[in-house]
Amino acid sequence: MLKRMKEEIELLSRHIEVARAVAEFQPIGIMKLSEILNLPTHRVRYSLHVLEQFGYIRASSEGAVATSQTRELFAHLNEDLDDIVSLVNAMKRP
């Protein structure tokens, strides 16, 4: 159970990393993202697909671009992550 949770957190971390790169270098294509992030193209492609499904990026003829939802995500990201860390820390035994 915890292994699965760790894998999901690692995947979420990659999605956030891809979203940050798109926001910084937009418009940007898969190959350039792969090069910048040092990730295989199939992983970048999957992250872009997930981010597009959630409305954080959109495709354009020049490449991926961030949406206003991405800016909203980053505006509250630290607080949201702190909330998650607090929940996980609460599971620990004293």
XYZ file of N, CA and C in Angstrom:
282
model
N 0.826 -1.190 0.000
C 0.000 0.000 0.000
C 0.874 1.259 0.000
N 1.883 1.297 0.858
C 2.736 2.475 0.924
C 3.632 2.600 -0.310
N 4.012 1.463 -0.863
C 4.812 1.488 -2.085
C 4.026 2.168 -3.203
N 2.755 1.831 -3.312
C 1.890 2.421 -4.338
C 1.749 3.934 -4.127
N 1.611 4.338 -2.858
C 1.486 5.752 -2.534
C 2.772 6.493 -2.930
N 3.924 5.901 -2.652
C 5.204 6.505 -3.016
C 5.322 6.649 -4.537
N 4.904 5.624 -5.270
C 4.956 5.683 -6.733
C 4.055 6.792 -7.272
N 2.890 6.960 -6.678
C 1.967 8.020 -7.106
C 2.556 9.401 -6.828
N 3.224 9.553 -5.692
C 3.852 10.832 -5.354
C 4.978 11.138 -6.336
N 5.760 10.124 -6.695
C 6.834 10.316 -7.671
C 6.266 10.712 -9.032
N 5.166 10.109 -9.419
C 4.520 10.444 -10.687
C 3.981 11.875 -10.645
N 3.351 12.231 -9.551
C 2.844 13.592 -9.383
C 3.993 14.597 -9.453
N 5.118 14.251 -8.857
C 6.286 15.121 -8.893
C 6.740 15.356 -10.335
N 6.734 14.305 -11.136
C 7.116 14.450 -12.541
C 6.119 15.332 -13.290
N 4.835 15.138 -13.045
C 3.831 15.967 -13.707
C 4.035 17.447 -13.358
N 4.320 17.723 -12.103
C 4.550 19.112 -11.679
C 5.808 19.663 -12.335
N 6.854 18.851 -12.416
C 8.096 19.264 -13.067
C 7.845 19.602 -14.546
N 7.056 18.782 -15.224
C 6.724 19.041 -16.627
C 5.890 20.317 -16.740
N 4.921 20.493 -15.855
C 4.082 21.700 -15.887
C 4.929 22.955 -15.672
N 5.891 22.884 -14.762
C 6.779 24.035 -14.530
C 7.583 24.366 -15.786
N 8.104 23.336 -16.434
C 8.899 23.555 -17.644
C 8.040 24.135 -18.757
N 6.818 23.640 -18.904
C 5.922 24.183 -19.930
C 5.652 25.655 -19.642
N 5.360 25.985 -18.392
C 5.071 27.373 -18.025
C 6.276 28.280 -18.283
N 7.473 27.767 -18.047
C 8.677 28.579 -18.217
C 9.098 28.736 -19.673
N 8.971 27.679 -20.473
C 9.520 27.682 -21.821
C 8.464 27.667 -22.929
N 7.221 27.887 -22.598
C 6.138 27.770 -23.576
C 6.281 28.716 -24.746
N 5.758 28.354 -25.890
C 5.289 27.021 -26.264
C 6.487 26.084 -26.437
N 6.283 24.833 -26.063
C 7.385 23.877 -26.083
C 6.889 22.509 -26.507
N 7.699 21.823 -27.287
C 7.349 20.497 -27.783
C 7.920 19.389 -26.910
N 7.510 18.187 -27.205
C 7.915 17.011 -26.433
C 9.423 16.813 -26.457
N 10.025 16.926 -27.618
C 11.468 16.683 -27.724
C 12.271 17.676 -26.893
N 11.901 18.935 -26.949
C 12.616 19.961 -26.176
C 12.401 19.747 -24.682
N 11.171 19.411 -24.279
C 10.900 19.111 -22.868
C 11.740 17.930 -22.397
N 11.799 16.908 -23.220
C 12.577 15.719 -22.888
C 14.040 16.087 -22.673
N 14.547 16.933 -23.523
C 15.944 17.370 -23.429
C 16.177 18.209 -22.167
N 15.305 19.162 -21.911
C 15.446 20.050 -20.756
C 15.349 19.277 -19.438
N 14.380 18.350 -19.369
C 14.112 17.629 -18.124
C 14.914 16.343 -17.987
N 15.608 15.972 -19.054
C 16.374 14.727 -19.061
C 15.472 13.522 -18.740
N 14.329 13.506 -19.414
C 13.357 12.420 -19.273
C 13.097 11.806 -20.642
N 12.782 10.508 -20.677
C 12.422 9.900 -21.966
C 11.145 10.535 -22.521
N 11.052 10.586 -23.835
C 9.901 11.240 -24.467
C 8.577 10.584 -24.083
N 8.560 9.254 -23.872
C 7.286 8.608 -23.534
C 6.787 9.069 -22.164
N 7.697 9.371 -21.260
C 7.269 9.876 -19.941
C 6.769 11.313 -20.042
N 7.454 12.113 -20.827
C 7.016 13.493 -21.044
C 5.644 13.491 -21.704
N 5.471 12.654 -22.720
C 4.200 12.569 -23.440
C 3.059 12.200 -22.483
N 3.302 11.226 -21.611
C 2.258 10.815 -20.665
C 1.917 11.965 -19.715
N 2.946 12.631 -19.184
C 2.691 13.754 -18.274
C 1.914 14.861 -18.972
N 2.270 15.153 -20.212
C 1.532 16.166 -20.965
C 0.070 15.761 -21.149
N -0.149 14.482 -21.416
C -1.513 13.973 -21.581
C -2.313 14.171 -20.290
N -1.730 13.814 -19.171
C -2.409 13.958 -17.870
C -2.675 15.437 -17.585
N -1.669 16.277 -17.786
C -1.831 17.709 -17.530
C -2.903 18.322 -18.420
N -2.975 17.868 -19.662
C -4.007 18.370 -20.572
C -5.396 17.922 -20.115
N -5.516 16.686 -19.650
C -6.804 16.191 -19.160
C -7.319 17.022 -17.987
N -6.398 17.473 -17.127
C -6.786 18.273 -15.968
C -6.901 19.766 -16.281
N -6.589 20.155 -17.523
C -6.734 21.539 -17.929
C -5.554 22.431 -17.580
N -4.415 21.844 -17.210
C -3.251 22.645 -16.836
C -2.432 23.102 -18.038
N -2.535 22.389 -19.137
C -1.867 22.809 -20.370
C -2.838 22.609 -21.525
N -2.490 23.209 -22.640
C -3.239 22.969 -23.875
C -2.231 22.881 -25.009
N -2.607 22.152 -26.019
C -1.750 21.998 -27.193
C -1.942 23.187 -28.120
N -0.856 23.595 -28.747
C -0.922 24.619 -29.789
C -0.071 24.128 -30.952
N -0.122 24.832 -32.051
C 0.659 24.410 -33.211
C 2.165 24.511 -32.950
N 2.574 25.352 -32.004
C 3.993 25.496 -31.667
C 4.433 24.573 -30.528
N 3.481 23.970 -29.824
C 3.798 23.102 -28.689
C 2.855 23.361 -27.529
N 3.178 22.772 -26.393
C 2.329 22.899 -25.210
C 2.451 24.296 -24.601
N 1.324 24.806 -24.115
C 1.299 26.084 -23.401
C 0.514 25.913 -22.113
N 0.926 26.664 -21.102
C 0.259 26.605 -19.801
C -1.048 27.395 -19.856
N -2.011 26.960 -19.070
C -3.289 27.660 -18.971
C -3.329 28.464 -17.674
N -4.390 29.202 -17.485
C -4.549 29.958 -16.234
C -4.654 29.010 -15.039
N -5.127 27.801 -15.266
C -5.208 26.817 -14.178
C -3.815 26.444 -13.668
N -2.824 26.487 -14.538
C -1.452 26.193 -14.124
C -0.965 27.266 -13.167
N -1.229 28.511 -13.489
C -0.825 29.602 -12.598
C -1.520 29.470 -11.248
N -2.777 29.073 -11.276
C -3.539 28.846 -10.036
C -2.921 27.703 -9.231
N -2.551 26.622 -9.907
C -1.910 25.483 -9.251
C -0.641 25.920 -8.537
N 0.215 26.666 -9.233
C 1.486 27.080 -8.658
C 1.308 28.120 -7.556
N 0.248 28.904 -7.630
C 0.005 29.920 -6.607
C -0.248 29.297 -5.242
N -0.808 28.092 -5.226
C -1.164 27.437 -3.963
C -0.402 26.139 -3.727
N 0.570 25.850 -4.564
C 1.243 24.548 -4.506
C 1.921 24.294 -3.164
N 2.670 25.250 -2.655
C 3.374 25.024 -1.391
C 2.415 24.745 -0.242
N 1.316 25.503 -0.173
C 0.342 25.269 0.896
C -0.314 23.891 0.750
N -0.656 23.531 -0.472
C -1.282 22.231 -0.714
C -0.333 21.089 -0.358
N 0.940 21.242 -0.719
C 1.923 20.215 -0.370
C 2.148 20.149 1.137
N 2.158 21.298 1.806
C 2.285 21.315 3.269
C 1.123 20.565 3.931
N -0.084 20.727 3.383
C -1.248 20.015 3.914
C -1.062 18.509 3.770
N -0.542 18.070 2.632
C -0.322 16.641 2.397
C 0.747 16.116 3.347
N 1.826 16.873 3.511
C 2.900 16.461 4.426
C 2.350 16.344 5.848
N 1.500 17.265 6.244
C 0.898 17.206 7.583
C 0.060 15.944 7.757
N -0.704 15.594 6.731
C -1.507 14.375 6.799
C -0.623 13.135 6.945
N 0.444 13.093 6.184
C 1.356 11.946 6.256
C 2.055 11.909 7.618
N 2.488 13.055 8.096
C 3.154 13.100 9.408
C 2.211 12.677 10.520
N 0.936 12.950 10.389
C -0.046 12.562 11.406
C -0.202 11.051 11.499
N 0.189 10.335 10.457
C 0.096 8.872 10.467
C 1.232 8.229 11.254
N 2.304 8.973 11.510
C 3.448 8.428 12.233
C 3.089 8.211 13.710
N 3.715 7.221 14.271
C 3.552 7.003 15.708
C 4.579 7.848 16.442
N 4.160 8.400 17.601
C 5.099 9.225 18.380
C 6.201 8.386 19.002
